[in-house]
Short mmCIF file of C-alpha atoms in Angstrom, two decimals:
data_model
loop_
_atom_site.label_atom_id
_atom_site.label_comp_id
_atom_site.label_asym_id
_atom_site.label_seq_id
_atom_site.Cartn_x
_atom_site.Cartn_y
_atom_site.Cartn_z
CA MET A 1 -19.25 -16.61 -13.09
CA SER A 2 -17.59 -16.57 -16.53
CA ASN A 3 -15.16 -13.94 -17.74
CA GLN A 4 -16.50 -11.41 -20.23
CA LEU A 5 -13.56 -9.07 -20.91
CA THR A 6 -10.01 -9.94 -19.95
CA PHE A 7 -6.84 -7.86 -20.05
CA GLU A 8 -3.74 -10.07 -19.90
CA SER A 9 -0.41 -8.39 -19.13
CA LEU A 10 -1.63 -5.35 -21.06
CA SER A 11 0.94 -2.66 -21.74
CA ILE A 12 0.51 0.50 -23.79
CA THR A 13 3.47 2.73 -24.59
CA TYR A 14 3.48 5.98 -26.52
CA GLY A 15 6.55 7.25 -28.34
CA HIS A 16 9.93 5.61 -28.84
CA GLY A 17 13.35 5.56 -27.27
CA ALA A 18 14.13 8.21 -24.68
CA SER A 19 10.77 9.90 -25.23
CA ALA A 20 8.71 6.73 -24.67
CA PHE A 21 5.97 6.93 -22.06
CA THR A 22 4.28 3.85 -20.61
CA ALA A 23 0.61 4.65 -19.94
CA VAL A 24 -0.37 1.10 -18.97
CA ASP A 25 2.18 -1.29 -17.50
CA GLY A 26 1.44 -5.03 -17.45
CA VAL A 27 -2.16 -4.89 -16.25
CA ASP A 28 -4.05 -8.13 -15.56
CA LEU A 29 -7.75 -7.46 -15.06
CA THR A 30 -10.96 -9.41 -15.62
CA LEU A 31 -14.49 -8.11 -16.05
CA ARG A 32 -16.89 -10.91 -15.17
CA ALA A 33 -20.13 -11.60 -16.99
CA GLY A 34 -22.99 -9.47 -15.68
CA GLU A 35 -20.97 -7.43 -13.18
CA VAL A 36 -20.16 -3.75 -12.81
CA LEU A 37 -16.43 -3.31 -12.17
CA GLY A 38 -15.21 0.09 -11.04
CA LEU A 39 -11.84 1.31 -12.30
CA VAL A 40 -10.54 4.15 -10.17
CA GLY A 41 -7.40 6.22 -9.77
CA GLU A 42 -6.14 9.75 -10.24
CA SER A 43 -6.05 11.47 -13.64
CA GLY A 44 -3.30 10.02 -15.83
CA SER A 45 -3.27 6.65 -14.07
CA GLY A 46 -4.17 4.77 -17.27
CA LYS A 47 -7.86 4.08 -16.65
CA SER A 48 -9.21 5.55 -19.87
CA THR A 49 -6.31 4.19 -21.91
CA ILE A 50 -7.27 0.63 -20.96
CA ALA A 51 -10.84 1.23 -22.10
CA ARG A 52 -9.73 2.86 -25.34
CA ALA A 53 -7.57 -0.17 -26.11
CA ALA A 54 -10.59 -2.45 -25.75
CA VAL A 55 -12.44 -0.58 -28.52
CA GLY A 56 -9.41 -0.15 -30.77
CA LEU A 57 -8.61 3.50 -30.00
CA ALA A 58 -5.26 2.69 -28.38
CA GLU A 59 -2.78 0.11 -29.63
CA PRO A 60 -1.37 -2.39 -27.10
CA SER A 61 2.40 -2.66 -27.10
CA GLY A 62 2.25 -5.88 -25.09
CA GLY A 63 -0.21 -8.41 -23.76
CA ARG A 64 -3.67 -9.05 -25.15
CA ILE A 65 -7.39 -8.35 -24.69
CA LEU A 66 -10.02 -11.10 -24.82
CA LEU A 67 -13.78 -10.87 -25.26
CA GLY A 68 -14.86 -14.23 -23.92
CA ASP A 69 -12.37 -16.57 -25.62
CA THR A 70 -11.77 -14.31 -28.65
CA GLU A 71 -8.70 -12.09 -28.78
CA ILE A 72 -9.71 -8.60 -29.90
CA SER A 73 -6.41 -6.79 -29.35
CA HIS A 74 -5.65 -6.37 -33.05
CA ALA A 75 -9.07 -6.97 -34.56
CA ARG A 76 -9.60 -7.57 -38.27
CA GLY A 77 -12.51 -8.93 -40.30
CA ALA A 78 -14.90 -11.11 -38.31
CA VAL A 79 -13.04 -10.31 -35.08
CA LEU A 80 -13.59 -6.61 -35.72
CA ARG A 81 -17.32 -7.27 -35.87
CA GLU A 82 -17.06 -9.23 -32.62
CA ARG A 83 -15.27 -6.27 -30.99
CA ARG A 84 -18.30 -4.10 -31.75
CA ARG A 85 -19.94 -6.00 -28.89
CA VAL A 86 -17.74 -3.80 -26.69
CA GLN A 87 -19.12 -0.25 -26.65
CA MET A 88 -17.72 2.84 -24.98
CA ILE A 89 -19.57 5.85 -23.56
CA PHE A 90 -17.31 8.88 -23.27
CA GLN A 91 -17.07 11.67 -20.74
CA ASP A 92 -18.08 14.44 -23.15
CA PRO A 93 -21.02 13.38 -25.33
CA GLN A 94 -20.92 16.67 -27.25
CA SER A 95 -17.62 15.73 -28.89
CA CYS A 96 -18.90 12.26 -29.84
CA PHE A 97 -21.69 13.40 -32.15
CA ASN A 98 -21.42 14.90 -35.61
CA PRO A 99 -22.89 18.39 -35.11
CA ARG A 100 -24.24 18.35 -38.67
CA ARG A 101 -26.25 15.16 -38.21
CA SER A 102 -29.50 14.75 -36.35
CA ILE A 103 -29.79 12.42 -33.39
CA GLY A 104 -31.78 10.03 -35.56
CA GLN A 105 -29.06 9.97 -38.21
CA SER A 106 -26.39 9.25 -35.58
CA LEU A 107 -28.40 6.37 -34.14
CA ASP A 108 -29.12 5.07 -37.64
CA GLU A 109 -25.37 4.96 -38.31
CA ALA A 110 -24.89 3.00 -35.09
CA LEU A 111 -27.51 0.44 -36.12
CA ILE A 112 -25.99 0.06 -39.58
CA ALA A 113 -22.45 -0.35 -38.20
CA ALA A 114 -23.50 -2.87 -35.58
CA HIS A 115 -25.93 -4.98 -37.57
CA ARG A 116 -25.25 -4.16 -41.26
CA ARG A 117 -28.78 -2.89 -41.75
CA GLU A 118 -27.94 -0.47 -44.51
CA GLY A 119 -30.93 -1.24 -46.76
CA THR A 120 -32.84 1.69 -48.24
CA SER A 121 -36.15 0.07 -49.12
CA THR A 122 -39.23 1.56 -47.48
CA PRO A 123 -39.73 -1.41 -45.09
CA GLN A 124 -36.04 -1.36 -44.07
CA LEU A 125 -36.06 2.38 -43.43
CA ARG A 126 -39.28 2.08 -41.44
CA ALA A 127 -37.86 -0.77 -39.37
CA ARG A 128 -34.77 1.26 -38.46
CA LYS A 129 -36.91 4.30 -37.65
CA ASP A 130 -38.92 2.14 -35.26
CA GLU A 131 -35.70 0.82 -33.69
CA ILE A 132 -34.44 4.36 -33.20
CA ALA A 133 -37.69 5.33 -31.48
CA ASN A 134 -37.40 2.28 -29.21
CA LEU A 135 -33.79 3.14 -28.34
CA LEU A 136 -34.77 6.67 -27.38
CA ARG A 137 -37.66 5.44 -25.26
CA ALA A 138 -35.29 3.00 -23.54
CA VAL A 139 -33.26 5.97 -22.28
CA ALA A 140 -36.37 7.94 -21.28
CA LEU A 141 -36.35 10.33 -24.24
CA PRO A 142 -39.30 10.93 -26.58
CA ALA A 143 -39.11 9.51 -30.09
CA GLU A 144 -39.20 13.07 -31.46
CA THR A 145 -35.65 13.54 -30.13
CA ALA A 146 -34.51 11.82 -33.33
CA LEU A 147 -35.32 15.01 -35.26
CA ARG A 148 -33.15 17.25 -33.11
CA MET A 149 -29.51 18.23 -33.50
CA PRO A 150 -26.94 17.55 -30.74
CA ALA A 151 -26.60 21.26 -29.94
CA GLN A 152 -30.33 21.42 -29.19
CA LEU A 153 -30.03 18.94 -26.33
CA SER A 154 -28.85 19.43 -22.76
CA GLY A 155 -25.75 17.64 -21.51
CA GLY A 156 -27.88 15.06 -19.71
CA GLN A 157 -29.97 14.43 -22.82
CA ARG A 158 -26.86 14.01 -24.97
CA GLN A 159 -25.45 11.52 -22.50
CA ARG A 160 -28.71 9.56 -22.64
CA VAL A 161 -28.43 9.50 -26.44
CA ALA A 162 -24.85 8.25 -26.05
CA VAL A 163 -26.20 5.41 -23.92
CA ALA A 164 -28.83 4.69 -26.59
CA ARG A 165 -26.13 4.54 -29.25
CA ALA A 166 -24.12 2.10 -27.14
CA ILE A 167 -27.02 -0.29 -26.54
CA ALA A 168 -27.94 -0.15 -30.25
CA ALA A 169 -25.10 -2.62 -30.79
CA LYS A 170 -26.61 -5.08 -28.29
CA PRO A 171 -23.28 -5.05 -26.45
CA ALA A 172 -21.82 -7.70 -24.19
CA VAL A 173 -19.71 -5.01 -22.51
CA ILE A 174 -20.12 -1.28 -21.97
CA LEU A 175 -17.15 0.86 -20.95
CA ALA A 176 -18.44 3.95 -19.14
CA ASP A 177 -15.65 6.53 -18.96
CA GLU A 178 -16.35 9.28 -16.42
CA ILE A 179 -19.83 9.56 -17.90
CA THR A 180 -21.27 11.86 -15.23
CA SER A 181 -18.31 14.14 -14.50
CA ALA A 182 -19.35 16.69 -17.15
CA LEU A 183 -22.98 16.75 -15.99
CA ASP A 184 -24.75 18.90 -13.43
CA VAL A 185 -25.10 17.20 -10.07
CA SER A 186 -28.87 17.35 -10.47
CA VAL A 187 -28.81 14.99 -13.48
CA GLN A 188 -25.92 12.70 -12.54
CA GLY A 189 -28.09 10.42 -10.43
CA SER A 190 -30.74 9.98 -13.11
CA VAL A 191 -28.15 8.98 -15.72
CA LEU A 192 -26.52 6.50 -13.33
CA ASN A 193 -29.88 5.00 -12.39
CA LEU A 194 -30.76 4.65 -16.07
CA LEU A 195 -27.51 2.84 -16.82
CA LYS A 196 -27.96 0.46 -13.89
CA GLU A 197 -31.54 -0.30 -14.95
CA LEU A 198 -30.43 -1.05 -18.51
CA GLN A 199 -27.58 -3.20 -17.22
CA ARG A 200 -29.98 -5.30 -15.19
CA GLU A 201 -32.48 -5.51 -18.05
CA LEU A 202 -30.07 -6.22 -20.92
CA GLY A 203 -27.42 -8.16 -19.00
CA PHE A 204 -24.28 -6.48 -20.29
CA SER A 205 -21.14 -6.24 -18.16
CA MET A 206 -19.84 -2.77 -17.40
CA LEU A 207 -16.43 -1.28 -16.71
CA PHE A 208 -17.24 1.90 -14.80
CA ILE A 209 -14.33 4.34 -14.90
CA SER A 210 -14.44 7.13 -12.36
CA HIS A 211 -12.46 9.20 -9.91
CA ASN A 212 -15.57 9.58 -7.74
CA LEU A 213 -15.35 6.87 -5.10
CA ALA A 214 -18.67 7.88 -3.57
CA VAL A 215 -20.39 6.97 -6.84
CA VAL A 216 -18.31 3.83 -7.31
CA ARG A 217 -19.31 2.63 -3.85
CA ILE A 218 -22.98 2.72 -4.91
CA VAL A 219 -22.74 1.51 -8.51
CA CYS A 220 -20.04 -1.18 -8.60
CA ASP A 221 -19.82 -4.82 -7.53
CA ARG A 222 -16.01 -4.82 -7.49
CA VAL A 223 -13.32 -2.15 -7.65
CA ALA A 224 -9.90 -2.06 -9.30
CA VAL A 225 -7.45 0.67 -8.32
CA MET A 226 -4.79 2.02 -10.69
CA ARG A 227 -1.77 4.17 -10.05
CA SER A 228 0.82 5.32 -12.61
CA GLY A 229 -0.29 2.76 -15.19
CA ALA A 230 -0.26 -0.21 -12.81
CA LEU A 231 -3.01 -2.07 -10.99
CA VAL A 232 -2.45 -1.88 -7.23
CA GLU A 233 -5.61 -3.43 -5.76
CA VAL A 234 -8.72 -5.35 -6.85
CA GLY A 235 -11.56 -6.62 -4.70
CA ASP A 236 -15.22 -6.55 -3.81
CA THR A 237 -16.41 -2.97 -3.39
CA VAL A 238 -17.30 -3.39 0.28
CA ASP A 239 -13.93 -4.97 1.07
CA VAL A 240 -11.88 -2.36 -0.78
CA MET A 241 -13.82 0.55 0.68
CA THR A 242 -13.81 -0.70 4.27
CA ALA A 243 -10.49 -2.55 4.48
CA PRO A 244 -8.13 -1.44 1.69
CA THR A 245 -4.80 -3.24 1.53
CA HIS A 246 -2.73 -0.71 -0.43
CA ASP A 247 -1.54 2.64 0.91
CA TYR A 248 -2.62 4.44 -2.26
CA THR A 249 -6.15 3.07 -1.98
CA ARG A 250 -6.29 4.29 1.61
CA GLU A 251 -5.21 7.75 0.42
CA LEU A 252 -7.98 7.82 -2.19
CA ILE A 253 -10.63 6.79 0.31
CA ALA A 254 -9.39 9.29 2.90
CA ALA A 255 -9.76 12.05 0.30
CA VAL A 256 -13.49 11.36 -0.20
CA PRO A 257 -15.42 14.19 1.49
CA SER A 258 -17.82 13.14 4.23
CA LEU A 259 -21.06 14.99 4.86
#
């Protein structure tokens, strides 16, 4: 299986001198083509920072990030366009949408950014409108959702739109950062099932960031465990969950409530 997204000796430090704080410390991690890799650890362990670096929202202070064979750590020009094949879905979809723009306008912006389809002729506008309708249907929302504002949607609906916006770019990789933690338990499962179905259908790789090991056990092929900015264990989900090798991993698993 080929490598899709690779972090090589990745370090991310904020601040300078005595006030410097290392959020990610020399992480080596590979997301393979077509897999779902869980990234787990307590809050502040560096999980989200790694994902943010992959989409250009955090600047590496050392190491590099590769998409296939292309380095995307400090993307410019054509490489910046290549990095758009890595899409991130955030924990709070409400904060990711412009409250003054309709859902259709937000998805239209995503299509234009990903594919440079900014034409304003009647056929071009109609084609994008059809694409937006197809994206909404792909996440089990009616096409009429395009006319609504973010505040008019439930949290689960907004997260589905966030998924639609991510797949608009036809991504090779999706980074899902705690995407169900802000949702009611009643809708978490449906969003996770949707994402897994789309992953199987579209073939993207997924880095699934979560503190919920019960969910990770179900969703992920492999698991990577972080603590204090460092990677402490990586392995197949079954192996890590049943026979962890690191004390910290054992602590995390022991803390999972059993019913």
